[in-house]
Short mmCIF file of C-alpha atoms in Angstrom, two decimals:
data_model
loop_
_atom_site.label_atom_id
_atom_site.label_comp_id
_atom_site.label_asym_id
_atom_site.label_seq_id
_atom_site.Cartn_x
_atom_site.Cartn_y
_atom_site.Cartn_z
CA UNK W 208 -6.43 9.24 -13.48
CA UNK W 209 -4.62 6.26 -12.94
CA UNK W 210 -6.91 3.31 -11.85
CA UNK W 211 -6.33 -0.32 -11.15
CA UNK W 212 -8.49 -3.00 -11.87
CA UNK W 213 -8.09 -6.44 -10.11
CA UNK W 214 -10.95 -8.68 -11.84
CA UNK W 215 -11.04 -11.50 -8.91
CA UNK W 216 -11.66 -10.94 -5.43
CA UNK W 217 -11.16 -14.16 -4.36
CA UNK W 218 -9.00 -17.33 -6.02
CA UNK W 219 -8.79 -20.70 -4.63
CA UNK W 220 -5.97 -22.79 -6.22
CA UNK W 221 -4.68 -26.23 -4.80
CA UNK W 222 -1.08 -26.49 -3.45
CA UNK W 223 1.44 -27.13 -5.99
CA UNK W 224 -0.91 -25.68 -8.87
CA UNK W 225 0.14 -22.88 -11.02
CA UNK W 226 -1.10 -19.33 -10.61
CA UNK W 227 -2.13 -16.23 -12.11
CA UNK W 228 -3.44 -12.80 -10.84
CA UNK W 229 -4.52 -10.61 -13.00
CA UNK W 230 -4.52 -6.56 -12.86
CA UNK W 231 -5.48 -3.91 -15.46
CA UNK W 232 -4.40 -0.39 -15.40
CA UNK W 233 -5.53 2.88 -16.69
CA UNK W 234 -2.74 5.47 -17.11
CA UNK W 235 -1.95 7.78 -20.19
CA UNK W 236 1.66 7.31 -19.82
CA UNK W 237 4.09 4.68 -19.50
CA UNK W 238 3.34 3.20 -15.72
CA UNK W 239 5.25 2.34 -13.04
CA UNK W 240 3.82 -1.07 -11.95
CA UNK W 241 4.17 -3.00 -8.54
CA UNK W 242 2.26 -5.97 -6.96
CA UNK W 243 2.68 -6.35 -3.00
CA UNK W 244 1.51 -8.71 -0.75
CA UNK W 245 0.04 -8.32 2.62
CA UNK W 246 -0.56 -11.03 4.91
CA UNK W 247 -2.68 -10.69 8.07
CA UNK W 248 -1.71 -8.72 10.88
CA UNK W 249 1.41 -7.75 8.38
CA UNK W 250 2.61 -5.07 6.46
CA UNK W 251 2.17 -4.71 2.53
CA UNK W 252 5.48 -6.21 1.45
CA UNK W 253 7.02 -5.29 -2.43
CA UNK W 254 6.69 -8.68 -4.41
CA UNK W 255 8.12 -7.14 -7.88
CA UNK W 256 8.00 -3.90 -9.67
CA UNK W 257 7.93 -2.91 -13.05
CA UNK W 258 9.71 0.35 -14.48
CA UNK W 259 11.21 -0.11 -17.72
CA UNK W 260 13.31 -2.81 -20.02
CA UNK W 261 12.32 -6.52 -19.88
CA UNK W 262 8.71 -6.75 -19.66
CA UNK W 263 8.85 -10.28 -17.67
CA UNK W 264 9.89 -9.53 -14.03
CA UNK W 265 11.46 -11.44 -11.45
CA UNK W 266 10.38 -10.86 -7.98
CA UNK W 267 10.64 -12.79 -4.56
CA UNK W 268 9.07 -15.74 -3.66
CA UNK W 269 8.98 -17.07 -6.78
CA UNK W 270 6.93 -14.76 -8.63
CA UNK W 271 7.15 -13.25 -11.38
CA UNK W 272 5.09 -10.80 -13.72
CA UNK W 273 4.38 -9.71 -17.17
CA UNK W 274 3.84 -6.29 -18.41
CA UNK W 275 1.59 -6.19 -21.50
CA UNK W 276 1.29 -2.18 -23.10
CA UNK W 277 -1.26 -3.31 -25.40
CA UNK W 278 -3.85 -5.25 -22.77
CA UNK W 279 -3.16 -2.64 -20.41
CA UNK W 280 -2.29 -5.36 -18.01
CA UNK W 281 0.34 -6.98 -15.58
CA UNK W 282 -0.97 -10.17 -14.57
CA UNK W 283 1.31 -11.89 -11.35
CA UNK W 284 2.25 -15.75 -11.67
CA UNK W 285 3.55 -18.46 -9.85
CA UNK W 286 4.26 -21.79 -11.55
CA UNK W 287 3.60 -23.84 -8.00
CA UNK W 288 1.78 -22.24 -4.96
CA UNK W 289 2.78 -23.38 -2.10
CA UNK W 290 0.62 -23.23 1.26
CA UNK W 291 2.32 -19.85 2.79
CA UNK W 292 1.32 -18.04 -0.38
CA UNK W 293 -1.90 -17.47 0.93
CA UNK W 294 -2.41 -13.81 1.96
CA UNK W 295 -4.51 -10.91 -0.33
CA UNK W 296 -2.00 -9.67 -3.34
CA UNK W 297 -2.40 -5.95 -4.61
CA UNK W 298 -1.67 -4.51 -7.74
CA UNK W 299 -0.30 -0.81 -7.88
CA UNK W 300 0.42 1.88 -10.37
CA UNK W 301 2.90 4.87 -9.65
CA UNK W 302 3.12 8.22 -11.92
CA UNK W 303 6.70 7.43 -12.19
CA UNK W 304 9.66 6.37 -10.54
CA UNK W 305 9.74 9.81 -8.56
CA UNK W 306 6.50 9.44 -7.99
CA UNK W 307 4.82 10.46 -4.66
CA UNK W 308 1.77 8.17 -4.12
CA UNK W 309 0.61 4.63 -5.45
CA UNK W 310 -2.72 4.03 -6.72
CA UNK W 311 -4.00 0.33 -5.57
CA UNK W 312 -6.27 -2.39 -7.01
CA UNK W 313 -8.90 -3.81 -4.54
CA UNK W 314 -6.88 -6.91 -4.23
CA UNK W 315 -7.14 -10.43 -4.58
CA UNK W 316 -7.11 -12.71 -1.73
CA UNK W 317 -5.57 -16.34 -2.37
CA UNK W 318 -6.65 -19.44 -0.58
CA UNK W 319 -4.59 -22.13 -1.27
CA UNK W 320 -6.05 -25.69 -0.31
CA UNK W 321 -3.88 -28.99 0.38
CA UNK U 413 16.88 -1.70 11.00
CA UNK U 414 13.69 -2.56 12.97
CA UNK U 415 11.02 -1.67 9.89
CA UNK U 416 8.06 0.70 10.01
CA UNK U 417 6.72 0.78 13.36
CA UNK U 418 2.97 1.97 14.27
CA UNK U 419 1.33 2.29 17.40
CA UNK U 420 -1.50 1.68 18.65
CA UNK U 421 -2.27 -1.61 16.24
CA UNK U 422 -5.93 -1.19 17.53
CA UNK U 423 -7.91 1.65 18.55
CA UNK U 424 -11.43 1.71 19.46
CA UNK U 425 -13.16 4.77 20.23
CA UNK U 426 -16.71 6.32 20.50
CA UNK U 427 -17.59 8.81 17.43
CA UNK U 428 -17.13 12.46 18.17
CA UNK U 429 -14.02 11.71 20.27
CA UNK U 430 -10.50 12.76 18.98
CA UNK U 431 -7.89 9.78 18.25
CA UNK U 432 -3.70 10.09 17.22
CA UNK U 433 -2.00 7.56 15.89
CA UNK U 434 1.92 7.57 15.69
CA UNK U 435 4.26 6.32 13.23
CA UNK U 436 8.13 5.38 13.61
CA UNK U 437 9.81 5.28 9.95
CA UNK U 438 12.91 2.89 9.29
CA UNK U 439 15.67 5.31 10.46
CA UNK U 440 17.32 7.89 7.67
CA UNK U 441 14.00 7.60 5.79
CA UNK U 442 12.83 11.08 4.73
CA UNK U 443 10.09 10.22 2.91
CA UNK U 444 7.04 9.23 5.43
CA UNK U 445 3.37 8.31 3.74
CA UNK U 446 0.16 8.05 4.91
CA UNK U 447 -2.57 5.57 3.62
CA UNK U 448 -5.87 4.41 4.37
CA UNK U 449 -7.54 1.20 3.76
CA UNK U 450 -11.04 0.54 4.42
CA UNK U 451 -12.45 -3.35 4.33
CA UNK U 452 -12.28 -4.92 0.75
CA UNK U 453 -10.16 -1.94 -0.36
CA UNK U 454 -6.54 -1.49 -1.40
CA UNK U 455 -4.71 1.44 0.21
CA UNK U 456 -5.49 4.92 -0.73
CA UNK U 457 -2.94 7.33 -0.18
CA UNK U 458 -3.70 10.21 2.38
CA UNK U 459 -0.68 12.40 2.68
CA UNK U 460 3.79 12.36 2.39
CA UNK U 461 6.18 14.03 3.93
CA UNK U 462 9.40 15.00 2.71
CA UNK U 463 11.36 15.27 5.86
CA UNK U 464 9.19 18.01 8.43
CA UNK U 465 7.65 19.32 5.07
CA UNK U 466 3.80 17.89 4.20
CA UNK U 467 4.22 17.99 0.16
CA UNK U 468 1.03 16.70 -0.71
CA UNK U 469 -2.37 16.14 0.71
CA UNK U 470 -4.93 14.06 -0.60
CA UNK U 471 -8.62 15.10 -1.35
CA UNK U 472 -9.52 12.23 1.43
CA UNK U 473 -7.78 14.06 4.08
CA UNK U 474 -10.92 16.10 5.09
CA UNK U 475 -10.42 19.04 7.62
CA UNK U 476 -10.37 17.02 10.37
CA UNK U 477 -7.31 14.87 9.83
CA UNK U 478 -4.18 16.61 10.45
CA UNK U 479 -0.62 15.16 9.83
CA UNK U 480 2.71 16.20 11.26
CA UNK U 481 5.89 14.87 11.11
CA UNK U 482 8.40 17.26 13.92
CA UNK U 483 11.76 17.57 13.30
CA UNK U 484 11.26 14.73 10.28
CA UNK U 485 11.34 11.86 12.25
CA UNK U 486 8.20 10.18 13.47
CA UNK U 487 4.70 10.90 12.09
CA UNK U 488 1.44 11.70 14.21
CA UNK U 489 -2.10 11.34 12.02
CA UNK U 490 -4.85 12.76 14.44
CA UNK U 491 -8.55 12.81 13.31
CA UNK U 492 -10.79 14.85 15.47
CA UNK U 493 -14.39 14.33 15.93
CA UNK U 494 -14.31 11.06 14.34
CA UNK U 495 -17.36 9.45 12.46
CA UNK U 496 -18.01 5.64 11.73
CA UNK U 497 -16.99 6.38 7.91
CA UNK U 498 -13.24 6.79 9.63
CA UNK U 499 -13.44 3.22 10.47
CA UNK U 500 -10.34 1.77 8.53
CA UNK U 501 -6.73 0.68 8.83
CA UNK U 502 -4.22 3.71 8.28
CA UNK U 503 -0.99 2.48 6.62
CA UNK U 504 2.48 4.19 7.41
CA UNK U 505 5.07 3.95 5.16
CA UNK U 506 8.79 5.13 4.65
CA UNK U 507 11.31 5.72 2.03
CA UNK U 508 14.64 6.33 1.99
CA UNK U 509 15.37 8.87 -0.93
CA UNK U 510 13.91 10.11 -4.25
CA UNK U 511 13.35 6.79 -5.55
CA UNK U 512 10.52 6.47 -2.94
CA UNK U 513 7.94 4.20 -4.46
CA UNK U 514 10.33 0.93 -5.47
CA UNK U 515 12.04 1.23 -1.75
CA UNK U 516 8.50 1.40 0.27
CA UNK U 517 8.50 -0.24 3.31
CA UNK U 518 5.17 -0.22 5.19
CA UNK U 519 4.19 -0.34 8.66
CA UNK U 520 1.46 -3.38 10.06
CA UNK U 521 -0.88 -0.43 10.54
CA UNK U 522 -3.31 0.81 13.04
CA UNK U 523 -6.82 -0.52 12.95
CA UNK U 524 -9.41 2.34 13.94
CA UNK U 525 -13.28 1.32 14.95
CA UNK U 526 -15.17 4.10 15.10
CA UNK U 527 -18.40 2.93 17.56
#
């Protein structure tokens, strides 16, 4: 069965500092990987996705993520965090591009201090 | 495009009561999904529809849960004889075509509190 681990429940970074949120997955085949962001009172918004090809993927809002098969990881990064990035971030895996359901990690809450 | 709409935003009920939530997907989206999110956890898949057909149900969806999508438009999720463990955020999502996951649009959810 697929599973996703986000080791950090909370992360606090200073505005302008770099950010890395960790995600490890367990899946037998090549996974389809996603990062979503959820702000209070808002629905989940897709930041970026990896299906195949270049292992470094660019997303919205200046985020990027790198797929590392050898480490079963798909970490999310941003070079300079803005206060508006404070939210909860979820990594998710799907069994395929036509998969019917996503398996989400437990999420990482990002706090940004000024 | 008005996004995925869920009603109500909040529902407080007493244990044993029945509740029903509604989801209006984005127009023309033929896939509709229900997820449940409890505090401190990521969303968990419950069920999904392709048009009006319910194609998959999670084992999380007990006999007390039923979902419908008449005419392939809006969907309802009903919980009968609610229990305190049903307290959660119920999320609806829709997607336009077979490449579902990359274009999954989520609603803001219905927060259920069972007292």
